[in-house]
């Protein structure tokens, strides 16, 4: 009989054996009907893929980068990407299983990501980009200490690796938090 607390999260770096499960997790959190089970869906303004096996492998293999796998009771429940970029760490590919969203996991995972950015790379700032029309998600990050910069970068229209846009007004907004 296991004495491990099933509510406790564990964190580790992704490995090759995780690739297919991580692709499925990210896709389920952002795209298609499965994503509607959570609140992070992009299905109303983006179709197609969010990532693929090659993209996940590229992150796993990159220097100064880690794809953090979050497990609970032996199963993968979330992931996030941390990439050291000089004076800051970029946070991305944050995905929590749709059925587990809204239960406080995201807040706990984000705090661990920020701790890792400080402890591993000595980062003074965490940065991320969020699709500008995702007001509810941006508000979530603002409640966690991130500030909107108003700095927008163009959405990569025509590059289906990022999805197929259903709107013509998409851009990425930079959010920043001092660590």
GROMACS .gro file of N, CA and C in nm:
model
  537
    1UNK      N    1   0.084  -0.118   0.000
    1UNK     CA    2   0.000   0.000   0.000
    1UNK      C    3   0.088   0.124   0.000
    2UNK      N    4   0.059   0.218  -0.090
    2UNK     CA    5   0.136   0.341  -0.102
    2UNK      C    6   0.096   0.439   0.007
    3UNK      N    7   0.195   0.506   0.061
    3UNK     CA    8   0.167   0.609   0.161
    3UNK      C    9   0.178   0.749   0.101
    4UNK      N   10   0.202   0.756  -0.030
    4UNK     CA   11   0.215   0.886  -0.097
    4UNK      C   12   0.079   0.957  -0.097
    5UNK      N   13   0.084   1.086  -0.073
    5UNK     CA   14  -0.037   1.168  -0.075
    5UNK      C   15  -0.077   1.192  -0.220
    6UNK      N   16  -0.197   1.147  -0.261
    6UNK     CA   17  -0.237   1.162  -0.402
    6UNK      C   18  -0.258   1.307  -0.443
    7UNK      N   19  -0.265   1.400  -0.348
    7UNK     CA   20  -0.284   1.541  -0.381
    7UNK      C   21  -0.151   1.612  -0.406
    8UNK      N   22  -0.040   1.550  -0.368
    8UNK     CA   23   0.092   1.612  -0.379
    8UNK      C   24   0.140   1.608  -0.524
    9UNK      N   25   0.189   1.722  -0.569
    9UNK     CA   26   0.245   1.730  -0.704
    9UNK      C   27   0.394   1.703  -0.699
   10UNK      N   28   0.445   1.637  -0.802
   10UNK     CA   29   0.590   1.621  -0.817
   10UNK      C   30   0.630   1.681  -0.951
   11UNK      N   31   0.752   1.730  -0.958
   11UNK     CA   32   0.802   1.802  -1.074
   11UNK      C   33   0.931   1.738  -1.121
   12UNK      N   34   0.944   1.724  -1.253
   12UNK     CA   35   1.067   1.670  -1.312
   12UNK      C   36   1.079   1.724  -1.454
   13UNK      N   37   1.198   1.708  -1.510
   13UNK     CA   38   1.219   1.748  -1.650
   13UNK      C   39   1.169   1.639  -1.743
   14UNK      N   40   1.109   1.680  -1.853
   14UNK     CA   41   1.057   1.585  -1.951
   14UNK      C   42   1.171   1.508  -2.016
   15UNK      N   43   1.139   1.386  -2.057
   15UNK     CA   44   1.232   1.301  -2.131
   15UNK      C   45   1.160   1.251  -2.257
   16UNK      N   46   1.235   1.191  -2.344
   16UNK     CA   47   1.181   1.142  -2.472
   16UNK      C   48   1.056   1.057  -2.454
   17UNK      N   49   1.056   0.972  -2.354
   17UNK     CA   50   0.941   0.882  -2.332
   17UNK      C   51   0.812   0.957  -2.301
   18UNK      N   52   0.821   1.084  -2.264
   18UNK     CA   53   0.703   1.165  -2.230
   18UNK      C   54   0.641   1.234  -2.350
   19UNK      N   55   0.709   1.236  -2.464
   19UNK     CA   56   0.669   1.323  -2.576
   19UNK      C   57   0.523   1.303  -2.617
   20UNK      N   58   0.483   1.181  -2.645
   20UNK     CA   59   0.346   1.163  -2.697
   20UNK      C   60   0.241   1.202  -2.593
   21UNK      N   61   0.264   1.172  -2.467
   21UNK     CA   62   0.168   1.209  -2.362
   21UNK      C   63   0.163   1.362  -2.344
   22UNK      N   64   0.277   1.428  -2.357
   22UNK     CA   65   0.279   1.574  -2.343
   22UNK      C   66   0.209   1.642  -2.461
   23UNK      N   67   0.229   1.592  -2.581
   23UNK     CA   68   0.157   1.647  -2.696
   23UNK      C   69   0.007   1.634  -2.674
   24UNK      N   70  -0.038   1.517  -2.631
   24UNK     CA   71  -0.181   1.495  -2.607
   24UNK      C   72  -0.233   1.587  -2.497
   25UNK      N   73  -0.156   1.607  -2.392
   25UNK     CA   74  -0.195   1.696  -2.283
   25UNK      C   75  -0.212   1.839  -2.333
   26UNK      N   76  -0.113   1.891  -2.404
   26UNK     CA   77  -0.118   2.028  -2.453
   26UNK      C   78  -0.235   2.047  -2.549
   27UNK      N   79  -0.253   1.953  -2.640
   27UNK     CA   80  -0.364   1.962  -2.734
   27UNK      C   81  -0.498   1.961  -2.660
   28UNK      N   82  -0.511   1.876  -2.559
   28UNK     CA   83  -0.638   1.866  -2.486
   28UNK      C   84  -0.668   1.992  -2.407
   29UNK      N   85  -0.566   2.064  -2.364
   29UNK     CA   86  -0.586   2.185  -2.284
   29UNK      C   87  -0.620   2.307  -2.369
   30UNK      N   88  -0.582   2.305  -2.497
   30UNK     CA   89  -0.597   2.425  -2.579
   30UNK      C   90  -0.688   2.412  -2.699
   31UNK      N   91  -0.695   2.296  -2.760
   31UNK     CA   92  -0.764   2.284  -2.888
   31UNK      C   93  -0.871   2.176  -2.887
   32UNK      N   94  -0.969   2.195  -2.972
   32UNK     CA   95  -1.072   2.094  -2.994
   32UNK      C   96  -1.173   2.087  -2.881
   33UNK      N   97  -1.266   1.994  -2.895
   33UNK     CA   98  -1.376   1.981  -2.800
   33UNK      C   99  -1.328   1.944  -2.660
   34UNK      N  100  -1.223   1.863  -2.648
   34UNK     CA  101  -1.173   1.824  -2.515
   34UNK      C  102  -1.132   1.946  -2.435
   35UNK      N  103  -1.079   2.048  -2.502
   35UNK     CA  104  -1.031   2.167  -2.432
   35UNK      C  105  -1.145   2.245  -2.368
   36UNK      N  106  -1.265   2.226  -2.416
   36UNK     CA  107  -1.380   2.298  -2.360
   36UNK      C  108  -1.416   2.249  -2.219
   37UNK      N  109  -1.355   2.139  -2.175
   37UNK     CA  110  -1.375   2.091  -2.039
   37UNK      C  111  -1.303   2.175  -1.936
   38UNK      N  112  -1.213   2.260  -1.980
   38UNK     CA  113  -1.141   2.352  -1.891
   38UNK      C  114  -1.168   2.494  -1.936
   39UNK      N  115  -1.096   2.589  -1.878
   39UNK     CA  116  -1.120   2.729  -1.915
   39UNK      C  117  -1.006   2.787  -1.998
   40UNK      N  118  -0.906   2.707  -2.033
   40UNK     CA  119  -0.792   2.759  -2.109
   40UNK      C  120  -0.806   2.737  -2.259
   41UNK      N  121  -0.920   2.693  -2.305
   41UNK     CA  122  -0.939   2.661  -2.446
   41UNK      C  123  -0.912   2.780  -2.538
   42UNK      N  124  -0.855   2.748  -2.652
   42UNK     CA  125  -0.837   2.846  -2.759
   42UNK      C  126  -0.925   2.809  -2.878
   43UNK      N  127  -1.012   2.710  -2.859
   43UNK     CA  128  -1.090   2.652  -2.969
   43UNK      C  129  -1.182   2.752  -3.038
   44UNK      N  130  -1.217   2.862  -2.973
   44UNK     CA  131  -1.307   2.960  -3.035
   44UNK      C  132  -1.237   3.051  -3.134
   45UNK      N  133  -1.105   3.057  -3.129
   45UNK     CA  134  -1.035   3.146  -3.223
   45UNK      C  135  -0.914   3.082  -3.290
   46UNK      N  136  -0.883   2.956  -3.256
   46UNK     CA  137  -0.774   2.884  -3.322
   46UNK      C  138  -0.813   2.738  -3.342
   47UNK      N  139  -0.789   2.687  -3.460
   47UNK     CA  140  -0.807   2.545  -3.488
   47UNK      C  141  -0.669   2.486  -3.516
   48UNK      N  142  -0.667   2.357  -3.542
   48UNK     CA  143  -0.542   2.291  -3.577
   48UNK      C  144  -0.461   2.259  -3.453
   49UNK      N  145  -0.335   2.231  -3.474
   49UNK     CA  146  -0.250   2.186  -3.364
   49UNK      C  147  -0.199   2.303  -3.281
   50UNK      N  148  -0.167   2.274  -3.157
   50UNK     CA  149  -0.100   2.369  -3.067
   50UNK      C  150   0.048   2.337  -3.063
   51UNK      N  151   0.080   2.208  -3.073
   51UNK     CA  152   0.219   2.162  -3.078
   51UNK      C  153   0.220   2.025  -3.144
   52UNK      N  154   0.340   1.972  -3.162
   52UNK     CA  155   0.355   1.837  -3.217
   52UNK      C  156   0.477   1.773  -3.154
   53UNK      N  157   0.500   1.647  -3.187
   53UNK     CA  158   0.611   1.574  -3.126
   53UNK      C  159   0.745   1.640  -3.154
   54UNK      N  160   0.765   1.689  -3.275
   54UNK     CA  161   0.893   1.754  -3.308
   54UNK      C  162   0.913   1.879  -3.223
   55UNK      N  163   0.807   1.956  -3.204
   55UNK     CA  164   0.817   2.077  -3.123
   55UNK      C  165   0.850   2.047  -2.978
   56UNK      N  166   0.787   1.944  -2.923
   56UNK     CA  167   0.815   1.905  -2.784
   56UNK      C  168   0.957   1.853  -2.772
   57UNK      N  169   1.002   1.772  -2.867
   57UNK     CA  170   1.140   1.721  -2.864
   57UNK      C  171   1.240   1.837  -2.870
   58UNK      N  172   1.211   1.935  -2.952
   58UNK     CA  173   1.301   2.050  -2.966
   58UNK      C  174   1.316   2.122  -2.832
   59UNK      N  175   1.208   2.137  -2.758
   59UNK     CA  176   1.214   2.201  -2.626
   59UNK      C  177   1.294   2.115  -2.529
   60UNK      N  178   1.270   1.984  -2.528
   60UNK     CA  179   1.340   1.893  -2.438
   60UNK      C  180   1.490   1.898  -2.464
   61UNK      N  181   1.530   1.907  -2.591
   61UNK     CA  182   1.671   1.901  -2.629
   61UNK      C  183   1.743   2.035  -2.622
   62UNK      N  184   1.671   2.145  -2.608
   62UNK     CA  185   1.732   2.278  -2.613
   62UNK      C  186   1.816   2.307  -2.488
   63UNK      N  187   1.927   2.375  -2.511
   63UNK     CA  188   2.011   2.422  -2.400
   63UNK      C  189   1.938   2.535  -2.328
   64UNK      N  190   1.964   2.551  -2.200
   64UNK     CA  191   1.903   2.657  -2.119
   64UNK      C  192   1.751   2.654  -2.124
   65UNK      N  193   1.696   2.534  -2.128
   65UNK     CA  194   1.552   2.518  -2.141
   65UNK      C  195   1.513   2.389  -2.070
   66UNK      N  196   1.393   2.389  -2.014
   66UNK     CA  197   1.340   2.265  -1.957
   66UNK      C  198   1.190   2.262  -1.977
   67UNK      N  199   1.140   2.146  -2.007
   67UNK     CA  200   0.997   2.124  -2.013
   67UNK      C  201   0.964   2.050  -1.884
   68UNK      N  202   0.898   2.119  -1.792
   68UNK     CA  203   0.868   2.063  -1.661
   68UNK      C  204   0.742   1.977  -1.671
   69UNK      N  205   0.754   1.854  -1.626
   69UNK     CA  206   0.642   1.761  -1.620
   69UNK      C  207   0.591   1.763  -1.476
   70UNK      N  208   0.461   1.777  -1.462
   70UNK     CA  209   0.398   1.779  -1.330
   70UNK      C  210   0.315   1.652  -1.316
   71UNK      N  211   0.345   1.576  -1.211
   71UNK     CA  212   0.274   1.450  -1.189
   71UNK      C  213   0.202   1.452  -1.055
   72UNK      N  214   0.094   1.376  -1.051
   72UNK     CA  215   0.022   1.354  -0.925
   72UNK      C  216  -0.024   1.210  -0.927
   73UNK      N  217   0.004   1.139  -0.820
   73UNK     CA  218  -0.032   0.997  -0.808
   73UNK      C  219   0.019   0.916  -0.928
   74UNK      N  220   0.139   0.950  -0.975
   74UNK     CA  221   0.204   0.874  -1.081
   74UNK      C  222   0.162   0.907  -1.222
   75UNK      N  223   0.069   1.001  -1.241
   75UNK     CA  224   0.025   1.037  -1.375
   75UNK      C  225   0.057   1.182  -1.408
   76UNK      N  226   0.080   1.211  -1.534
   76UNK     CA  227   0.109   1.348  -1.577
   76UNK      C  228  -0.021   1.428  -1.577
   77UNK      N  229  -0.020   1.540  -1.504
   77UNK     CA  230  -0.139   1.624  -1.494
   77UNK      C  231  -0.117   1.763  -1.555
   78UNK      N  232   0.009   1.800  -1.578
   78UNK     CA  233   0.038   1.935  -1.630
   78UNK      C  234   0.181   1.940  -1.681
   79UNK      N  235   0.211   2.051  -1.750
   79UNK     CA  236   0.347   2.077  -1.793
   79UNK      C  237   0.364   2.227  -1.813
   80UNK      N  238   0.488   2.270  -1.817
   80UNK     CA  239   0.521   2.408  -1.855
   80UNK      C  240   0.664   2.411  -1.904
   81UNK      N  241   0.691   2.508  -1.989
   81UNK     CA  242   0.822   2.525  -2.049
   81UNK      C  243   0.891   2.646  -1.986
   82UNK      N  244   1.016   2.630  -1.946
   82UNK     CA  245   1.098   2.739  -1.895
   82UNK      C  246   1.222   2.749  -1.983
   83UNK      N  247   1.248   2.871  -2.031
   83UNK     CA  248   1.366   2.893  -2.116
   83UNK      C  249   1.442   3.014  -2.067
   84UNK      N  250   1.568   2.992  -2.031
   84UNK     CA  251   1.655   3.100  -1.984
   84UNK      C  252   1.696   3.187  -2.102
   85UNK      N  253   1.665   3.316  -2.091
   85UNK     CA  254   1.696   3.411  -2.199
   85UNK      C  255   1.768   3.532  -2.140
   86UNK      N  256   1.893   3.511  -2.103
   86UNK     CA  257   1.973   3.622  -2.049
   86UNK      C  258   1.927   3.663  -1.911
   87UNK      N  259   1.865   3.781  -1.899
   87UNK     CA  260   1.826   3.833  -1.768
   87UNK      C  261   1.690   3.786  -1.722
   88UNK      N  262   1.621   3.704  -1.802
   88UNK     CA  263   1.488   3.658  -1.764
   88UNK      C  264   1.465   3.514  -1.810
   89UNK      N  265   1.356   3.459  -1.762
   89UNK     CA  266   1.313   3.326  -1.805
   89UNK      C  267   1.178   3.342  -1.873
   90UNK      N  268   1.165   3.277  -1.989
   90UNK     CA  269   1.039   3.277  -2.062
   90UNK      C  270   0.958   3.156  -2.016
   91UNK      N  271   0.831   3.179  -1.987
   91UNK     CA  272   0.738   3.076  -1.941
   91UNK      C  273   0.637   3.049  -2.052
   92UNK      N  274   0.620   2.925  -2.090
   92UNK     CA  275   0.527   2.894  -2.197
   92UNK      C  276   0.478   2.751  -2.190
   93UNK      N  277   0.400   2.714  -2.290
   93UNK     CA  278   0.343   2.580  -2.303
   93UNK      C  279   0.287   2.527  -2.171
   94UNK      N  280   0.216   2.613  -2.100
   94UNK     CA  281   0.156   2.578  -1.972
   94UNK      C  282   0.024   2.508  -1.999
   95UNK      N  283   0.015   2.384  -1.957
   95UNK     CA  284  -0.107   2.307  -1.980
   95UNK      C  285  -0.140   2.225  -1.856
   96UNK      N  286  -0.266   2.232  -1.816
   96UNK     CA  287  -0.320   2.151  -1.708
   96UNK      C  288  -0.436   2.071  -1.767
   97UNK      N  289  -0.446   1.944  -1.732
   97UNK     CA  290  -0.557   1.862  -1.782
   97UNK      C  291  -0.689   1.937  -1.763
   98UNK      N  292  -0.772   1.945  -1.869
   98UNK     CA  293  -0.895   2.024  -1.860
   98UNK      C  294  -0.984   1.990  -1.740
   99UNK      N  295  -1.000   1.865  -1.706
   99UNK     CA  296  -1.086   1.827  -1.594
   99UNK      C  297  -1.031   1.866  -1.458
  100UNK      N  298  -0.903   1.905  -1.454
  100UNK     CA  299  -0.841   1.944  -1.327
  100UNK      C  300  -0.824   2.095  -1.315
  101UNK      N  301  -0.859   2.169  -1.419
  101UNK     CA  302  -0.845   2.314  -1.416
  101UNK      C  303  -0.944   2.375  -1.318
  102UNK      N  304  -0.904   2.485  -1.258
  102UNK     CA  305  -0.990   2.556  -1.164
  102UNK      C  306  -0.981   2.504  -1.022
  103UNK      N  307  -0.889   2.412  -0.996
  103UNK     CA  308  -0.877   2.354  -0.862
  103UNK      C  309  -0.751   2.400  -0.789
  104UNK      N  310  -0.681   2.501  -0.843
  104UNK     CA  311  -0.563   2.554  -0.775
  104UNK      C  312  -0.431   2.496  -0.819
  105UNK      N  313  -0.432   2.397  -0.910
  105UNK     CA  314  -0.305   2.340  -0.957
  105UNK      C  315  -0.220   2.444  -1.028
  106UNK      N  316  -0.281   2.526  -1.112
  106UNK     CA  317  -0.207   2.624  -1.190
  106UNK      C  318  -0.128   2.718  -1.102
  107UNK      N  319  -0.189   2.766  -0.997
  107UNK     CA  320  -0.122   2.857  -0.904
  107UNK      C  321   0.001   2.791  -0.842
  108UNK      N  322  -0.013   2.665  -0.803
  108UNK     CA  323   0.097   2.590  -0.742
  108UNK      C  324   0.210   2.566  -0.843
  109UNK      N  325   0.172   2.532  -0.965
  109UNK     CA  326   0.271   2.504  -1.069
  109UNK      C  327   0.343   2.633  -1.108
  110UNK      N  328   0.271   2.741  -1.122
  110UNK     CA  329   0.332   2.869  -1.157
  110UNK      C  330   0.433   2.912  -1.049
  111UNK      N  331   0.398   2.894  -0.922
  111UNK     CA  332   0.491   2.928  -0.813
  111UNK      C  333   0.617   2.843  -0.821
  112UNK      N  334   0.604   2.714  -0.853
  112UNK     CA  335   0.721   2.628  -0.868
  112UNK      C  336   0.806   2.671  -0.988
  113UNK      N  337   0.742   2.708  -1.097
  113UNK     CA  338   0.816   2.755  -1.215
  113UNK      C  339   0.895   2.881  -1.181
  114UNK      N  340   0.834   2.973  -1.110
  114UNK     CA  341   0.903   3.096  -1.070
  114UNK      C  342   1.021   3.065  -0.978
  115UNK      N  343   1.001   2.972  -0.884
  115UNK     CA  344   1.110   2.931  -0.795
  115UNK      C  345   1.226   2.872  -0.875
  116UNK      N  346   1.194   2.786  -0.970
  116UNK     CA  347   1.298   2.726  -1.053
  116UNK      C  348   1.372   2.831  -1.136
  117UNK      N  349   1.301   2.929  -1.188
  117UNK     CA  350   1.364   3.035  -1.266
  117UNK      C  351   1.465   3.112  -1.180
  118UNK      N  352   1.427   3.140  -1.056
  118UNK     CA  353   1.518   3.211  -0.964
  118UNK      C  354   1.635   3.122  -0.924
  119UNK      N  355   1.604   2.999  -0.879
  119UNK     CA  356   1.708   2.912  -0.823
  119UNK      C  357   1.801   2.854  -0.928
  120UNK      N  358   1.750   2.819  -1.045
  120UNK     CA  359   1.831   2.754  -1.148
  120UNK      C  360   1.914   2.856  -1.226
  121UNK      N  361   1.854   2.966  -1.263
  121UNK     CA  362   1.921   3.062  -1.351
  121UNK      C  363   1.944   3.199  -1.287
  122UNK      N  364   1.899   3.220  -1.165
  122UNK     CA  365   1.914   3.351  -1.101
  122UNK      C  366   1.833   3.459  -1.171
  123UNK      N  367   1.725   3.420  -1.234
  123UNK     CA  368   1.645   3.515  -1.311
  123UNK      C  369   1.580   3.619  -1.219
  124UNK      N  370   1.575   3.740  -1.268
  124UNK     CA  371   1.511   3.851  -1.196
  124UNK      C  372   1.368   3.873  -1.244
  125UNK      N  373   1.337   3.816  -1.363
  125UNK     CA  374   1.204   3.835  -1.422
  125UNK      C  375   1.157   3.708  -1.490
  126UNK      N  376   1.026   3.690  -1.488
  126UNK     CA  377   0.962   3.586  -1.567
  126UNK      C  378   0.879   3.660  -1.672
  127UNK      N  379   0.886   3.614  -1.795
  127UNK     CA  380   0.810   3.675  -1.904
  127UNK      C  381   0.730   3.567  -1.975
  128UNK      N  382   0.618   3.608  -2.031
  128UNK     CA  383   0.536   3.517  -2.110
  128UNK      C  384   0.461   3.600  -2.212
  129UNK      N  385   0.412   3.535  -2.314
  129UNK     CA  386   0.322   3.600  -2.408
  129UNK      C  387   0.191   3.523  -2.407
  130UNK      N  388   0.082   3.599  -2.414
  130UNK     CA  389  -0.052   3.543  -2.411
  130UNK      C  390  -0.128   3.602  -2.529
  131UNK      N  391  -0.209   3.520  -2.595
  131UNK     CA  392  -0.289   3.571  -2.706
  131UNK      C  393  -0.378   3.683  -2.652
  132UNK      N  394  -0.373   3.797  -2.717
  132UNK     CA  395  -0.435   3.920  -2.668
  132UNK      C  396  -0.585   3.912  -2.642
  133UNK      N  397  -0.656   3.823  -2.707
  133UNK     CA  398  -0.801   3.816  -2.688
  133UNK      C  399  -0.839   3.728  -2.567
  134UNK      N  400  -0.741   3.674  -2.499
  134UNK     CA  401  -0.767   3.585  -2.385
  134UNK      C  402  -0.772   3.664  -2.255
  135UNK      N  403  -0.870   3.752  -2.244
  135UNK     CA  404  -0.880   3.842  -2.128
  135UNK      C  405  -0.889   3.767  -1.996
  136UNK      N  406  -0.964   3.658  -1.991
  136UNK     CA  407  -0.977   3.582  -1.866
  136UNK      C  408  -0.842   3.524  -1.823
  137UNK      N  409  -0.765   3.474  -1.919
  137UNK     CA  410  -0.634   3.419  -1.887
  137UNK      C  411  -0.536   3.529  -1.847
  138UNK      N  412  -0.539   3.640  -1.918
  138UNK     CA  413  -0.452   3.753  -1.881
  138UNK      C  414  -0.485   3.799  -1.739
  139UNK      N  415  -0.613   3.808  -1.705
  139UNK     CA  416  -0.655   3.848  -1.571
  139UNK      C  417  -0.603   3.749  -1.466
  140UNK      N  418  -0.602   3.620  -1.498
  140UNK     CA  419  -0.548   3.518  -1.407
  140UNK      C  420  -0.402   3.549  -1.375
  141UNK      N  421  -0.322   3.578  -1.478
  141UNK     CA  422  -0.181   3.607  -1.455
  141UNK      C  423  -0.162   3.740  -1.382
  142UNK      N  424  -0.243   3.839  -1.410
  142UNK     CA  425  -0.235   3.966  -1.339
  142UNK      C  426  -0.260   3.943  -1.190
  143UNK      N  427  -0.355   3.859  -1.156
  143UNK     CA  428  -0.382   3.827  -1.014
  143UNK      C  429  -0.263   3.758  -0.949
  144UNK      N  430  -0.175   3.701  -1.027
  144UNK     CA  431  -0.056   3.633  -0.975
  144UNK      C  432   0.069   3.720  -0.984
  145UNK      N  433   0.050   3.849  -1.005
  145UNK     CA  434   0.163   3.942  -0.999
  145UNK      C  435   0.225   3.980  -1.132
  146UNK      N  436   0.172   3.930  -1.242
  146UNK     CA  437   0.224   3.968  -1.373
  146UNK      C  438   0.161   4.100  -1.414
  147UNK      N  439   0.237   4.178  -1.487
  147UNK     CA  440   0.181   4.305  -1.534
  147UNK      C  441   0.175   4.305  -1.685
  148UNK      N  442   0.069   4.367  -1.733
  148UNK     CA  443   0.052   4.382  -1.878
  148UNK      C  444   0.146   4.492  -1.924
  149UNK      N  445   0.221   4.466  -2.027
  149UNK     CA  446   0.314   4.566  -2.078
  149UNK      C  447   0.253   4.647  -2.192
  150UNK      N  448   0.148   4.594  -2.254
  150UNK     CA  449   0.091   4.658  -2.372
  150UNK      C  450   0.173   4.632  -2.496
  151UNK      N  451   0.285   4.562  -2.480
  151UNK     CA  452   0.373   4.530  -2.593
  151UNK      C  453   0.317   4.409  -2.666
  152UNK      N  454   0.284   4.429  -2.792
  152UNK     CA  455   0.226   4.322  -2.874
  152UNK      C  456   0.326   4.276  -2.979
  153UNK      N  457   0.324   4.148  -3.007
  153UNK     CA  458   0.400   4.094  -3.119
  153UNK      C  459   0.299   4.022  -3.209
  154UNK      N  460   0.326   4.020  -3.338
  154UNK     CA  461   0.228   3.965  -3.432
  154UNK      C  462   0.207   3.815  -3.415
  155UNK      N  463   0.084   3.771  -3.437
  155UNK     CA  464   0.055   3.629  -3.441
  155UNK      C  465   0.111   3.576  -3.574
  156UNK      N  466   0.171   3.456  -3.575
  156UNK     CA  467   0.231   3.403  -3.698
  156UNK      C  468   0.127   3.346  -3.795
  157UNK      N  469   0.047   3.435  -3.851
  157UNK     CA  470  -0.052   3.392  -3.950
  157UNK      C  471   0.020   3.320  -4.063
  158UNK      N  472  -0.039   3.210  -4.109
  158UNK     CA  473   0.020   3.133  -4.218
  158UNK      C  474   0.113   3.022  -4.172
  159UNK      N  475   0.152   3.020  -4.044
  159UNK     CA  476   0.237   2.915  -3.992
  159UNK      C  477   0.150   2.821  -3.909
  160UNK      N  478   0.106   2.713  -3.970
  160UNK     CA  479   0.010   2.624  -3.905
  160UNK      C  480   0.067   2.549  -3.785
  161UNK      N  481   0.198   2.561  -3.760
  161UNK     CA  482   0.253   2.502  -3.638
  161UNK      C  483   0.193   2.569  -3.514
  162UNK      N  484   0.141   2.691  -3.530
  162UNK     CA  485   0.082   2.765  -3.419
  162UNK      C  486  -0.070   2.759  -3.422
  163UNK      N  487  -0.126   2.691  -3.519
  163UNK     CA  488  -0.270   2.679  -3.531
  163UNK      C  489  -0.322   2.756  -3.651
  164UNK      N  490  -0.450   2.737  -3.676
  164UNK     CA  491  -0.517   2.803  -3.787
  164UNK      C  492  -0.612   2.907  -3.726
  165UNK      N  493  -0.581   3.035  -3.740
  165UNK     CA  494  -0.663   3.140  -3.677
  165UNK      C  495  -0.803   3.148  -3.737
  166UNK      N  496  -0.899   3.171  -3.649
  166UNK     CA  497  -1.037   3.191  -3.689
  166UNK      C  498  -1.075   3.339  -3.684
  167UNK      N  499  -0.980   3.423  -3.645
  167UNK     CA  500  -0.999   3.568  -3.635
  167UNK      C  501  -0.878   3.637  -3.696
  168UNK      N  502  -0.896   3.763  -3.732
  168UNK     CA  503  -0.786   3.838  -3.795
  168UNK      C  504  -0.721   3.938  -3.700
  169UNK      N  505  -0.759   3.936  -3.572
  169UNK     CA  506  -0.709   4.035  -3.478
  169UNK      C  507  -0.619   3.976  -3.369
  170UNK      N  508  -0.558   3.861  -3.394
  170UNK     CA  509  -0.476   3.797  -3.292
  170UNK      C  510  -0.335   3.853  -3.288
  171UNK      N  511  -0.283   3.867  -3.168
  171UNK     CA  512  -0.145   3.907  -3.144
  171UNK      C  513  -0.106   3.846  -3.009
  172UNK      N  514   0.020   3.855  -2.974
  172UNK     CA  515   0.068   3.809  -2.845
  172UNK      C  516   0.099   3.931  -2.759
  173UNK      N  517   0.049   3.932  -2.635
  173UNK     CA  518   0.082   4.041  -2.542
  173UNK      C  519   0.186   3.989  -2.442
  174UNK      N  520   0.288   4.071  -2.419
  174UNK     CA  521   0.393   4.038  -2.324
  174UNK      C  522   0.347   4.070  -2.183
  175UNK      N  523   0.359   3.971  -2.094
  175UNK     CA  524   0.333   3.988  -1.950
  175UNK      C  525   0.465   3.964  -1.877
  176UNK      N  526   0.491   4.041  -1.771
  176UNK     CA  527   0.618   4.036  -1.701
  176UNK      C  528   0.594   4.036  -1.550
  177UNK      N  529   0.674   3.958  -1.478
  177UNK     CA  530   0.671   3.960  -1.332
  177UNK      C  531   0.813   3.967  -1.280
  178UNK      N  532   0.837   4.057  -1.187
  178UNK     CA  533   0.965   4.064  -1.117
  178UNK      C  534   0.968   3.951  -1.016
  179UNK      N  535   1.077   3.874  -1.017
  179UNK     CA  536   1.087   3.760  -0.925
  179UNK      C  537   1.162   3.797  -0.797
   0.00000   0.00000   0.00000
